[in-house]
Coordinates of C-alpha atoms and ligand atoms in Angstrom, one line a residue:
X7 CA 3.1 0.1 35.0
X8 CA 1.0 2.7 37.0
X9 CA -0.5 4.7 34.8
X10 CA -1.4 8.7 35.8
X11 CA -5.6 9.5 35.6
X12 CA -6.4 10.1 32.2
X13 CA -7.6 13.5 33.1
X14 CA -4.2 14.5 34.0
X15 CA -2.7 13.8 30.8
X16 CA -0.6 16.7 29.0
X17 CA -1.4 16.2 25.4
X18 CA 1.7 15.7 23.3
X19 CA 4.5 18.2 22.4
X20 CA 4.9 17.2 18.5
X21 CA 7.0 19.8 16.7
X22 CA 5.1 20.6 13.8
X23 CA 6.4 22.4 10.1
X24 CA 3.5 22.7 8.3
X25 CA 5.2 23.6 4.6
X26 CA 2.7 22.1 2.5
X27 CA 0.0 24.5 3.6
X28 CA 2.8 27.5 4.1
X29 CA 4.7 27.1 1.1
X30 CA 1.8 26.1 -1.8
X31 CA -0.8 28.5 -2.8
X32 CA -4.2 27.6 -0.8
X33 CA -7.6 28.4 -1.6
X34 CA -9.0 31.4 -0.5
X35 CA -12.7 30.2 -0.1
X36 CA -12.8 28.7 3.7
X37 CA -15.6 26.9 3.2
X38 CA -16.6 23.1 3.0
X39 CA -19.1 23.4 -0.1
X40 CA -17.9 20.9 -3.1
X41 CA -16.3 23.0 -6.0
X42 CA -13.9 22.8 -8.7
X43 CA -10.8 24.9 -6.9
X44 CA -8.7 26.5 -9.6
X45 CA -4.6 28.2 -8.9
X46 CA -4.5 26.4 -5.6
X47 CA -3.3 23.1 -4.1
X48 CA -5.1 22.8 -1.0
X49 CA -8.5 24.2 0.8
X50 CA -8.6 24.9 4.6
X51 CA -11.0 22.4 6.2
X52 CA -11.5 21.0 9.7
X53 CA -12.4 17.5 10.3
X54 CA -15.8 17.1 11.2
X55 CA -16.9 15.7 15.2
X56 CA -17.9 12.6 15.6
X57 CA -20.3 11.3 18.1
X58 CA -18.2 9.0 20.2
X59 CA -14.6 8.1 19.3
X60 CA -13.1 5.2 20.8
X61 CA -9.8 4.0 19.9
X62 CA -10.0 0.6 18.5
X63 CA -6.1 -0.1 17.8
X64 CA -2.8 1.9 17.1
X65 CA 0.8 0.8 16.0
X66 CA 2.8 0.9 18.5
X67 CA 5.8 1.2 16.2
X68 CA 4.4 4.6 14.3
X69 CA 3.6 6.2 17.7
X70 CA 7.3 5.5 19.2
X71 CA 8.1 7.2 15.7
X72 CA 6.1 10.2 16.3
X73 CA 7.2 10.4 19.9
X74 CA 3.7 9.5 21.2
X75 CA 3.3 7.3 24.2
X76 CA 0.7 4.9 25.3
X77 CA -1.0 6.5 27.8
X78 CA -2.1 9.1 25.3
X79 CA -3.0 7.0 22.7
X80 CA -4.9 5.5 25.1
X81 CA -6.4 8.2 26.8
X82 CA -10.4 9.8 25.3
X83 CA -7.8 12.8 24.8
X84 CA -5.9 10.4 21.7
X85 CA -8.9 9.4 20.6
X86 CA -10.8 12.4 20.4
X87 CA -7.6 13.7 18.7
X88 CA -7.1 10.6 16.3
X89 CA -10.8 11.2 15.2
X90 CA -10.6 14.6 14.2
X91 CA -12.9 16.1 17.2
X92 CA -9.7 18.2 18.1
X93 CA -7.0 19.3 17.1
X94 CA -3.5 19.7 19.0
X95 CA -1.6 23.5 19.0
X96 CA 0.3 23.6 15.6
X97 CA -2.0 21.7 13.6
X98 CA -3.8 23.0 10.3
X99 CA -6.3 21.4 9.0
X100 CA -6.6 21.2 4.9
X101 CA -7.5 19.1 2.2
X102 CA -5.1 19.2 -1.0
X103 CA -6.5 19.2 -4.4
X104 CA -5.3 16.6 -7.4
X105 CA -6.6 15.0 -10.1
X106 CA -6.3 11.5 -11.8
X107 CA -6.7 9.4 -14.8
X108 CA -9.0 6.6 -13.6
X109 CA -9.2 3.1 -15.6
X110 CA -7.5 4.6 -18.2
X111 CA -9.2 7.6 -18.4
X112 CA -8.7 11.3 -17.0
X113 CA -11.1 12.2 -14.5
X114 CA -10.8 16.1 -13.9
X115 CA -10.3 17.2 -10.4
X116 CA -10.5 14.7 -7.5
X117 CA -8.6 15.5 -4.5
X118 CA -8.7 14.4 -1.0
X119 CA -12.7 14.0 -0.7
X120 CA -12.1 12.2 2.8
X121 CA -9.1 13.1 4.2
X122 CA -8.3 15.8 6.2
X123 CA -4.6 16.9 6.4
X124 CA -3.4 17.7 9.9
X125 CA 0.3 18.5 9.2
X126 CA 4.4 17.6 9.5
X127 CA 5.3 16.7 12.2
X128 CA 9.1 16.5 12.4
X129 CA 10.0 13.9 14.7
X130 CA 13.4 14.0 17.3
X131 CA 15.6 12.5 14.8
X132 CA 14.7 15.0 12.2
X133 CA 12.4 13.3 9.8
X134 CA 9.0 14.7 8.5
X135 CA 5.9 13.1 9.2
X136 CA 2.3 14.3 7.5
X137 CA -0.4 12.8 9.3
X138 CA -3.7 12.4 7.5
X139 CA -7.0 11.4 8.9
X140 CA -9.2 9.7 6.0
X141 CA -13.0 9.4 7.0
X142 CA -12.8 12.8 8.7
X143 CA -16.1 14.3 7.2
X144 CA -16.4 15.9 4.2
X145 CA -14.2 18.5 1.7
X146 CA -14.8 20.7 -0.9
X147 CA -13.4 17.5 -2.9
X148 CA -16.0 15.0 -1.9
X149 CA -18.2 15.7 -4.5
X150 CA -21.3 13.5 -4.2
X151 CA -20.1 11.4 -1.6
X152 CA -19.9 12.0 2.7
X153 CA -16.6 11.9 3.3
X154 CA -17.0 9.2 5.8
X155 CA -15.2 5.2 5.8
X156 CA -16.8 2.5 7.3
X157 CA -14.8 0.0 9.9
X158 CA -14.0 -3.0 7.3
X159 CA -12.1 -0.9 4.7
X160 CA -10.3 1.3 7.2
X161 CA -9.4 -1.6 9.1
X162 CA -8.1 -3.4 5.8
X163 CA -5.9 0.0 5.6
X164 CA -4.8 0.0 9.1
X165 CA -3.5 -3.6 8.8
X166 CA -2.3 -3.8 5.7
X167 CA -0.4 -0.9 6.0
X168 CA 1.5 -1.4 8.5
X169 CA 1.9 -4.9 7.4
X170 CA 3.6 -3.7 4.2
X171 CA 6.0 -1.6 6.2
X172 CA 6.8 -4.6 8.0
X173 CA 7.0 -7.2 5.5
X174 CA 9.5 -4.4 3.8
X175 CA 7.4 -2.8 0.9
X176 CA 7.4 1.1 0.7
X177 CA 4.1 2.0 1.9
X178 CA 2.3 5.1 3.9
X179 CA 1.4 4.0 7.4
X180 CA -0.6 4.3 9.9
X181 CA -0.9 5.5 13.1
X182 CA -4.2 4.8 14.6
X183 CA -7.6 3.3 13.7
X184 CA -10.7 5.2 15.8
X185 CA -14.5 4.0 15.8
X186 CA -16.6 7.1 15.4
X187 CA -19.8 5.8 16.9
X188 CA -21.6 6.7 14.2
X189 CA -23.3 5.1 11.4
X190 CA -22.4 5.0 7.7
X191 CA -24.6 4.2 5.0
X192 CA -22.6 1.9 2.1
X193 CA -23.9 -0.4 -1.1
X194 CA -21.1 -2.8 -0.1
X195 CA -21.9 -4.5 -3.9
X196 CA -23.3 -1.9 -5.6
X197 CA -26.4 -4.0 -6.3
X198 CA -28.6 -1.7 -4.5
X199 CA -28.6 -3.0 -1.0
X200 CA -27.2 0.0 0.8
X201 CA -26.9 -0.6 4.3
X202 CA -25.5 1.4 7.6
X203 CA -22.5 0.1 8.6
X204 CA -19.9 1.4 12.0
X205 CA -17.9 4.3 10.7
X206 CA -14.1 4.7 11.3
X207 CA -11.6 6.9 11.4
X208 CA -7.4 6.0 10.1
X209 CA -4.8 7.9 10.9
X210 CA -2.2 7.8 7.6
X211 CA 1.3 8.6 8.4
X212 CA 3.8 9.1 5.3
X213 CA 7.2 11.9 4.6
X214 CA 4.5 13.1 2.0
X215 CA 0.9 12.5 0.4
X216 CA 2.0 14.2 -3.0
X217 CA 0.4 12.4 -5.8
X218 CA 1.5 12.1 -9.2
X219 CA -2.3 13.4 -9.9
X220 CA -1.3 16.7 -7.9
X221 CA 0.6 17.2 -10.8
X222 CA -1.6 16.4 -13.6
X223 CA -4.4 18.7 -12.4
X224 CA -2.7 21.9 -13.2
X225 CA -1.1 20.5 -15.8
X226 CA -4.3 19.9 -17.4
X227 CA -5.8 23.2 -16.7
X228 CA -2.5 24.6 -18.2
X229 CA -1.5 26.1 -15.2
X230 CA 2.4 26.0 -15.9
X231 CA 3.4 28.6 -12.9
X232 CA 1.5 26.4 -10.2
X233 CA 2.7 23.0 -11.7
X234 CA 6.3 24.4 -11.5
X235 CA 5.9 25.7 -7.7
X236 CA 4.7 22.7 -7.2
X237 CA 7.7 20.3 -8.5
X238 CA 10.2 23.1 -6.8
X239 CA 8.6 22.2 -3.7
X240 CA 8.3 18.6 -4.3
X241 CA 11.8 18.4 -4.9
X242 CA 13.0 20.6 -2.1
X243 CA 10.5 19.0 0.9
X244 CA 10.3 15.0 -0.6
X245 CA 13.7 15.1 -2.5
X246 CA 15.9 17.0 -0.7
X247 CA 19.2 14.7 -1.4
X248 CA 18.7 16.1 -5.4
X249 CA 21.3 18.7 -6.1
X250 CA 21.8 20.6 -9.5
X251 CA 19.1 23.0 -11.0
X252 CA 16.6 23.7 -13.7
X253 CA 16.1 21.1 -16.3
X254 CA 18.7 18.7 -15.1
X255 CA 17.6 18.8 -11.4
X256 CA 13.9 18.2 -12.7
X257 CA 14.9 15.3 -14.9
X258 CA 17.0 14.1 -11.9
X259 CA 14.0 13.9 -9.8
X260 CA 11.5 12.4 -12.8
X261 CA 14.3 10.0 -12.9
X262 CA 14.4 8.9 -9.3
X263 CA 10.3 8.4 -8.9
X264 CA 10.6 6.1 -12.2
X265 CA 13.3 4.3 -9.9
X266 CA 11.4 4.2 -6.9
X267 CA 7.8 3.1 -8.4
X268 CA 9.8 0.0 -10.0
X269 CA 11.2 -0.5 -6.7
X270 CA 7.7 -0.4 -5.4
X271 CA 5.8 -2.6 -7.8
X272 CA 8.9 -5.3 -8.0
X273 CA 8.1 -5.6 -4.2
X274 CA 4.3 -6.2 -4.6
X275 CA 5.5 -8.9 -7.2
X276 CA 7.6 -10.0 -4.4
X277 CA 5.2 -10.8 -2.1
X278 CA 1.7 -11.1 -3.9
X279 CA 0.0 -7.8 -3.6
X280 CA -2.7 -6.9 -6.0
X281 CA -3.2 -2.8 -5.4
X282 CA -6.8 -3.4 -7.1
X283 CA -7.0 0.4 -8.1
X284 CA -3.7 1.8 -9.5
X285 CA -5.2 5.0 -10.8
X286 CA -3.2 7.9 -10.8
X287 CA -4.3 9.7 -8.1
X288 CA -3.5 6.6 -6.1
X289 CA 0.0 6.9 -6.6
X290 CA 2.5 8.7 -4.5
X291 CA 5.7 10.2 -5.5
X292 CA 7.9 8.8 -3.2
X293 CA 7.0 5.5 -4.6
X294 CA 4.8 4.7 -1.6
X295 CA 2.2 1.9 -1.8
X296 CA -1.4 4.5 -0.8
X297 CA -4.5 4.4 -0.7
X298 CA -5.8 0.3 0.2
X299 CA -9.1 0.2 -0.9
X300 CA -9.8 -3.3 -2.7
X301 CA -6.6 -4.5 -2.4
X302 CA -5.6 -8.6 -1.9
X303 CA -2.9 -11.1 -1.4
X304 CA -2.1 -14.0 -3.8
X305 CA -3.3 -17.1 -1.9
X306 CA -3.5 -19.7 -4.9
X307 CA -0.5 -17.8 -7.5
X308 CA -2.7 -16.3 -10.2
X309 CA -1.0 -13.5 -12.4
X310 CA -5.1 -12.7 -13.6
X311 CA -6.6 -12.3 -10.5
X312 CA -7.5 -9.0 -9.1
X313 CA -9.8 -8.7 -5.8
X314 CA -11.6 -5.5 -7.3
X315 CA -15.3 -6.5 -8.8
X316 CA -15.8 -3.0 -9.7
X317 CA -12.5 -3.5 -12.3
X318 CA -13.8 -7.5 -12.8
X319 CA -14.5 -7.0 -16.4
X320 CA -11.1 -5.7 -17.9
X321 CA -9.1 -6.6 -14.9
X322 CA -7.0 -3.9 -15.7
X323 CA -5.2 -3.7 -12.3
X324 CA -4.7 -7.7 -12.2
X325 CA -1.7 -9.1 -10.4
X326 CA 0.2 -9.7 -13.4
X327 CA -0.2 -6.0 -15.2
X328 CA 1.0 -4.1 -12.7
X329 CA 4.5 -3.4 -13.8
X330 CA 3.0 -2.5 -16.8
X331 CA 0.3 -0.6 -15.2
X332 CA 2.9 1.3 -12.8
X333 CA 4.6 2.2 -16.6
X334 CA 1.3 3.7 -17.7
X335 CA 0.9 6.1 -15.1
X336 CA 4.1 7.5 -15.1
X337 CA 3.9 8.2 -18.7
X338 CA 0.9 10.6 -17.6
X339 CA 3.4 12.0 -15.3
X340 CA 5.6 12.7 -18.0
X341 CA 2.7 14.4 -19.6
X342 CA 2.1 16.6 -17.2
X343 CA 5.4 17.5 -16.3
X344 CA 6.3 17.8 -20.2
X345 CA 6.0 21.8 -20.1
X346 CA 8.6 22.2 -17.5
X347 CA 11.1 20.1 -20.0
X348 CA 12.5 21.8 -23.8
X349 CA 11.8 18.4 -25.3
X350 CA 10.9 14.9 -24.7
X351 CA 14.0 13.2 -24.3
X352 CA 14.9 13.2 -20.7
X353 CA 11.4 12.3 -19.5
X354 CA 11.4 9.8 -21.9
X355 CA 15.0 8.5 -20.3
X356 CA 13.4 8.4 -17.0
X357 CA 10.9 5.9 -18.6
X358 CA 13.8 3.7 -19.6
X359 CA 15.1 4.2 -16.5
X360 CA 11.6 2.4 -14.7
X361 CA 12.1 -0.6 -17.3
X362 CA 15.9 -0.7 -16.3
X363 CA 14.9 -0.6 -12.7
X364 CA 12.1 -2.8 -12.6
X365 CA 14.6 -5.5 -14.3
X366 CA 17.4 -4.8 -12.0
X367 CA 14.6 -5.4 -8.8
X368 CA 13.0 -8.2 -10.0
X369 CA 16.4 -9.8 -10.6
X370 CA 17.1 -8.9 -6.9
X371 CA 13.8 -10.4 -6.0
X372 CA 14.1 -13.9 -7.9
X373 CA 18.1 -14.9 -6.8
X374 CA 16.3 -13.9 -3.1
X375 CA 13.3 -15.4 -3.4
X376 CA 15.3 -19.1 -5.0
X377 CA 18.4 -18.4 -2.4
X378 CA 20.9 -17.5 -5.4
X379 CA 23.9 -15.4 -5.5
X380 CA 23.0 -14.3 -8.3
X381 CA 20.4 -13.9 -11.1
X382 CA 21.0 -15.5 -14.4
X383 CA 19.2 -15.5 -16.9
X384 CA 18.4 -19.0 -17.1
X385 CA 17.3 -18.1 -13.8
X386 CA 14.8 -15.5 -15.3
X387 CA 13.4 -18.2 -17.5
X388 CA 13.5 -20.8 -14.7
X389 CA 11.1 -18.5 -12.5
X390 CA 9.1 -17.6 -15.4
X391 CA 8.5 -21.9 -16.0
X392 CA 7.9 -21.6 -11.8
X393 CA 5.3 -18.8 -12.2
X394 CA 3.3 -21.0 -14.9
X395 CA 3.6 -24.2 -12.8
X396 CA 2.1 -22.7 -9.5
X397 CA -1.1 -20.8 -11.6
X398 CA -1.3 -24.5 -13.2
X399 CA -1.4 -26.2 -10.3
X400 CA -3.4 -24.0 -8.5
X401 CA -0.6 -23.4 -5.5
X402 CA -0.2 -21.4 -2.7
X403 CA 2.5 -18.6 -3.7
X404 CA 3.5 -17.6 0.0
X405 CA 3.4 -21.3 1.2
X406 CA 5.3 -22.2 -1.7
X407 CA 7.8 -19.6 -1.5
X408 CA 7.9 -20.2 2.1
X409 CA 8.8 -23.8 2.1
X410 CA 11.3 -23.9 -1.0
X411 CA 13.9 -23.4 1.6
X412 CA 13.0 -26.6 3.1
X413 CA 13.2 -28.4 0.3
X414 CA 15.6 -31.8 0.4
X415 CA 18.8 -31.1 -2.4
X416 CA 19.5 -34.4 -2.4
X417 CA 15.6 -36.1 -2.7
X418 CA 13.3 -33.6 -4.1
X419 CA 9.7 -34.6 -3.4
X420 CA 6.4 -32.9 -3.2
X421 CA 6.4 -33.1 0.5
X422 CA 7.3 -29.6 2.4
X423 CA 4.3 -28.3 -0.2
X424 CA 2.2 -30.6 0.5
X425 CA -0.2 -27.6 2.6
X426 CA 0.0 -25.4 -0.3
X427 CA -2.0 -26.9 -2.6
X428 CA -6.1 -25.9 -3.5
X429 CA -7.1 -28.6 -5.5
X430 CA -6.0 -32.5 -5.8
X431 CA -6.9 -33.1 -9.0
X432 CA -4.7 -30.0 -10.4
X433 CA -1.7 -31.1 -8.1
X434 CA -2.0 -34.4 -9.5
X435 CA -2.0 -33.3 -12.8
X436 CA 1.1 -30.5 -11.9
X437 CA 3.0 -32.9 -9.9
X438 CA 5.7 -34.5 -12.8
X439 CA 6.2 -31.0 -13.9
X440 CA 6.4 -29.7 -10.5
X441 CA 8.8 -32.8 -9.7
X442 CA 11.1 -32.0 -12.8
X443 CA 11.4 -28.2 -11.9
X444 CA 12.6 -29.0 -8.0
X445 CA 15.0 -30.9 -9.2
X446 CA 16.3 -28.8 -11.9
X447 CA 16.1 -26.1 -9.1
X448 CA 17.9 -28.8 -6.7
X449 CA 21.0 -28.9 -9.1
X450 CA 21.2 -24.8 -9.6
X451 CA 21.3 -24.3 -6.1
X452 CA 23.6 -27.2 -5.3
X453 CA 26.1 -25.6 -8.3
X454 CA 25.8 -22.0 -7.0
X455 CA 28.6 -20.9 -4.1
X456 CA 26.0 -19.7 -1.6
X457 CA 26.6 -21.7 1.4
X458 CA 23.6 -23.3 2.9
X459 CA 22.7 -21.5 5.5
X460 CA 23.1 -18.3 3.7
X461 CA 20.7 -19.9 1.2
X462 CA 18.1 -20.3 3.6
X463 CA 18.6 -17.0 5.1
X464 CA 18.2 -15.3 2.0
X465 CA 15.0 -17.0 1.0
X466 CA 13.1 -16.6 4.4
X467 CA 14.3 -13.1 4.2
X468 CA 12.3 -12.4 0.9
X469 CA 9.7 -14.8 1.4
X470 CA 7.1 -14.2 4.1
X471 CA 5.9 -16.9 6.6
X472 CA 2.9 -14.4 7.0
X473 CA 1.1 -11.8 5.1
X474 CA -2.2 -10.6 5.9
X475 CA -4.4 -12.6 4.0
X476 CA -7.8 -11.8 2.2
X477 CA -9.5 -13.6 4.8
X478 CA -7.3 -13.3 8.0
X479 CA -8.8 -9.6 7.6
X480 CA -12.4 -10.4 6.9
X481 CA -12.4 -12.9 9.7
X482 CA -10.6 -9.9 11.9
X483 CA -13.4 -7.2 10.7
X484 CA -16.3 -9.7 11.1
X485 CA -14.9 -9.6 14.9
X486 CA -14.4 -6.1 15.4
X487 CA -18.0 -5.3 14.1
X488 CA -18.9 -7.6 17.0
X489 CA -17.3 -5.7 19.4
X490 CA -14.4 -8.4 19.7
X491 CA -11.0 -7.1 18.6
X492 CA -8.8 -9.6 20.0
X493 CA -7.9 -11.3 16.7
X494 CA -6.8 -7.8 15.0
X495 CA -4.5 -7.0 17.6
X496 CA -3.0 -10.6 17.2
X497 CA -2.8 -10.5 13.6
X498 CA -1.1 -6.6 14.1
X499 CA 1.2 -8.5 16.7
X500 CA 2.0 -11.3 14.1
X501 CA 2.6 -9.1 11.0
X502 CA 5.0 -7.3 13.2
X503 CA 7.4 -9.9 12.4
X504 CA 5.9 -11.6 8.9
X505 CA 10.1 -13.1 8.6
X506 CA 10.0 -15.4 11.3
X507 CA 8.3 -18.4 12.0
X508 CA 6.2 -17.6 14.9
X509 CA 5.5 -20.8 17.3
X510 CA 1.9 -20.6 18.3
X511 CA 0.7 -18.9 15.4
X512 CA 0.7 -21.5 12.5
X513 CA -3.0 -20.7 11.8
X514 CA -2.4 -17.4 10.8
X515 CA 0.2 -19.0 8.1
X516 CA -2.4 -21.5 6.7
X517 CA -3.8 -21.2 3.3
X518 CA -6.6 -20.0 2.5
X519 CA -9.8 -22.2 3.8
X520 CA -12.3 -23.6 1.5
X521 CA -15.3 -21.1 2.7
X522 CA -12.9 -18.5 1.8
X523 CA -13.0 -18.9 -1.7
X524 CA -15.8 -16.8 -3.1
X525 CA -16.9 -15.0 0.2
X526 CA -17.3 -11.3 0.1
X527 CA -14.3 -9.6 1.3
X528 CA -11.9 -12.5 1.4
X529 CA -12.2 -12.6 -2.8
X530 CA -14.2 -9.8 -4.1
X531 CA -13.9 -6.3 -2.5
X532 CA -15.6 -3.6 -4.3
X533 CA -14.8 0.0 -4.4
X534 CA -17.1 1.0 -1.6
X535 CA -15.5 2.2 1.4
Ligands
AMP19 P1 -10.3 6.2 -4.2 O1 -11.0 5.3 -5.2 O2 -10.6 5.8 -2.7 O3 -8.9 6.4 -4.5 O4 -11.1 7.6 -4.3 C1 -11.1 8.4 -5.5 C2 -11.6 9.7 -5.2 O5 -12.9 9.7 -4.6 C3 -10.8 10.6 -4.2 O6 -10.9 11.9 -4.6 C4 -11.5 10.4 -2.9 O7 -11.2 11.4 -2.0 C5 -12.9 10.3 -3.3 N1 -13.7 9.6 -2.3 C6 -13.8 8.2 -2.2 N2 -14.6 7.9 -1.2 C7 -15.2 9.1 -0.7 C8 -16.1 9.4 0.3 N3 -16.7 8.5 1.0 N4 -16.4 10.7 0.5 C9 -15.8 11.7 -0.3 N5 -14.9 11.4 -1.2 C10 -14.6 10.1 -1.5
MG20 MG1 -7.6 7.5 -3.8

């Protein structure tokens, strides 16, 4: 393909309908200095310029959303844009104002402390798109911190992202991840080491950034009139399928995010995602997986783990709590939505709702993930014995998952696993267990009317060949901070299609290797990003 000089480029024509910023009360101090901002949801704030943008990689499947094409993603012109250096005609630049219970705890006023709003942009077949640029400088939210995100954690965002989108899992995306040439000073371990580190830029991409803390602030500050316009909004931009008024309308909607968090967190139990830091000001509305800071991936099945060290003590946001975390934070919800409702009982039916949801997914998610027609619940029980035979013998859930499908009816061995196991000792010690559950498992499937090939499709349908690994990533950011960023785009390429067995590409399918296993960044992430 010829491409035209860069210089010539037209930037693009994106359509933009800015409603957040037109339609919710904004602050009117236009200035960057941190504050607490009362009766308003957003501040106006430009990104801040950065030295020397350079675009390091973009999804080539969010840009054909947006209606962006290559050349201009490619071009200084993208970059510069995708960096927050300029800003395209119908852009408006803001930072929106929330709050959060933290680890259990309500932390006052938060809001976006490093990401810069830029707008909707409505794409041709009608959908909205906000596009977000976290690391653009600082907000009147960033209290004492720069507003800045060094390469390794945006990168971890960029990928995963848009690996979750891919491997099926409701999740903001992304569009673009930008080097800003500039340093950024991080204590990676909070041990007090702090270091520079290169400095990045992420473009976010998601129908809406609403959090259920962007609720919960005014709620807190008993601001009933601003909490209302905001769920009237809420409902009419992010909801807009919800018909009805008043209470019912509002219970409706409460109703529908219990539904759609389940939805969420039964697909992170799915396919081995540990969040790391499900505060409430880390989760969306639309039941979108946000916000990747310390997040990980399963490699040896362990309900305990969690990648964050910061939450290492309590392990609050462990692998195994989550649906029970996700159930926490909606209850603040509830709380804060409580003044807009007579009484408790149809917030309190949207909770039940979550519990009834979450059971109805993860049903979904075990006949899949076993190649059943249907969920029983012996089968309940059967995964449950499954669960506590993989932590015992310290196996690989993806591989495990993976290769079920492969698995002989009529001679069950140990054999299509053998590449899934950490330790020899604990798959010695697991393997009559192990032995007696494949063939129970053998007989089930063999009874149930799902023909075979269905079976199989079914299973490799729900269970991943790849998924972006703890240390696929660190090994990807170790060579992108060397200037080498070959193996992210061929990990981006390979999560493209995380379903299918990709010829070529077994090593990104591996598990885990042994230097893996307590290296920074492949097992302990920290907050600091
Ligand atoms: P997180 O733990 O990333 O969800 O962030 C929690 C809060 O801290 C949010 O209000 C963020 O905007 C803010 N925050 C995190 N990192 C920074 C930073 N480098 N500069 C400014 N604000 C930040
Ligand atoms: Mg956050």
């Amino acid at each position: 393909m010829r491409r035209r000089p860069q210089s010539m480029l037209p930037d693009p024509s994106l359509r933009f309908d800015n409603a957040f910023v037109r339609d919710l009360p904004g602050d009117p101090l236009r200035e960057r200095r941190v504050r607490q901002v009362e009766g308003a949801l957003w501040s106006a704030v430009e990104p801040e310029p950065v030295a020397a943008p350079r675009m390091l990689a973009w999804s080539a499947g969010m840009a054909a959303e947006l209606g962006l094409d290559a050349d201009w993603m490619e071009s200084p012109a993208g970059a510069a844009t995708l960096a927050g250096n300029r800003l395209l005609p119908g852009m408006q630049a803001f930072a929106s104002n929330y709050g959060g219970h933290q680890f259990g705890h309500w932390a006052g006023q938060l809001g976006d402390g490093r990401a810069i709003g830029l707008g909707e942009v409505v794409d041709a077949a009608g959908h909205r798109w906000e596009l977000q640029l976290k690391g653009a400088g600082p907000t009147p939210y960033s209290r004492t911190a720069d507003g800045r995100a060094v390469l390794r954690s945006s990168l971890r965002e960029f990928l995963c992202s848009e690996a979750m989108h891919h491997l099926g899992v409701p999740t903001t995306r992304a569009l673009s991840l930008v080097a800003t040439g500039e340093p950024v000073v991080r204590d990676m371990f909070y041990d007090g080491h702090p270091a520079p580190e290169p400095g990045a830029v992420v473009c976010r991409v998601a129908p809406s950034f609403i959090r259920f803390g962007h609720f919960e602030l005014p709620a807190s500050r008993g601001d009933v009139p601003l909490l209302r316009t905001l769920v009237d909004f809420c409902i009419a931009r992010d909801f807009p399928h919800l018909r009805g008024e008043g209470e019912a309308l509002r219970g409706d909607w409460f109703t529908e995010v219990c539904e759609r968090t389940a939805v969420m967190v039964a697909h992170w139990m799915r396919v081995g995602f540990v969040h790391g830091v499900m505060n409430t000001d880390n989760m969306s509305i639309l039941g979108l997986t946000i916000d990747y800071g310390p997040y990980g991936w399963l490699d040896d099945f362990d309900p305990d783990w969690t990648p964050n060290t910061t939450d290492r003590q309590h392990r609050r946001y462990r692998f195994g709590q989550q649906p029970q975390v996700a159930y926490w934070n909606l209850g603040r919800l509830a709380g804060a939505l409580s003044p807009l409702f007579d009484g408790p009982d149809v917030l309190q039916s949207g909770l039940r709702r979550y519990v009834e949801a979450y059971e109805e997914a993860e049903r979904g998610t075990i006949a899949a993930k076993l190649g059943l027609s249907e969920c029983r619940d012996e089968d309940q029980a059967r995964m449950q014995a499954l669960r506590g035979l993989l932590k015992q013998g310290s196996i690989d859930m993806t591989l495990f998952f993976r290769q079920l499908a492969h698995l002989d009816a009529t001679a069950p061995s140990l054999q299509p696993f053998e590449g899934a196991f950490y330790d020899e000792a604990k798959r010695d010690a697991v393997a009559p267990a192990l032995l007696d559950w494949l063939r129970t498992y053998a007989a089930r499937a063999s009874d149930d009317p799902l023909p075979a090939e269905h079976r199989k499709a079914l299973m490799d349908a729900s269970n991943p060949r790849y998924v972006p690994r703890n240390y696929l990533a660190q090994e990807a950011i170790d060579l992108a901070e060397a200037g080498d960023l070959s193996r992210l785009h061929a990990l981006m390429e390979v999560m493209r299609h995380p379903y299918d067995d990709q010829p070529g590409h077994e090593a990104f399918a591996r598990r885990r290797p042994d230097w893996a296993r307590d290296r920074a960044g492949c097992s302990m992430l920290s907050c600091s990003s």
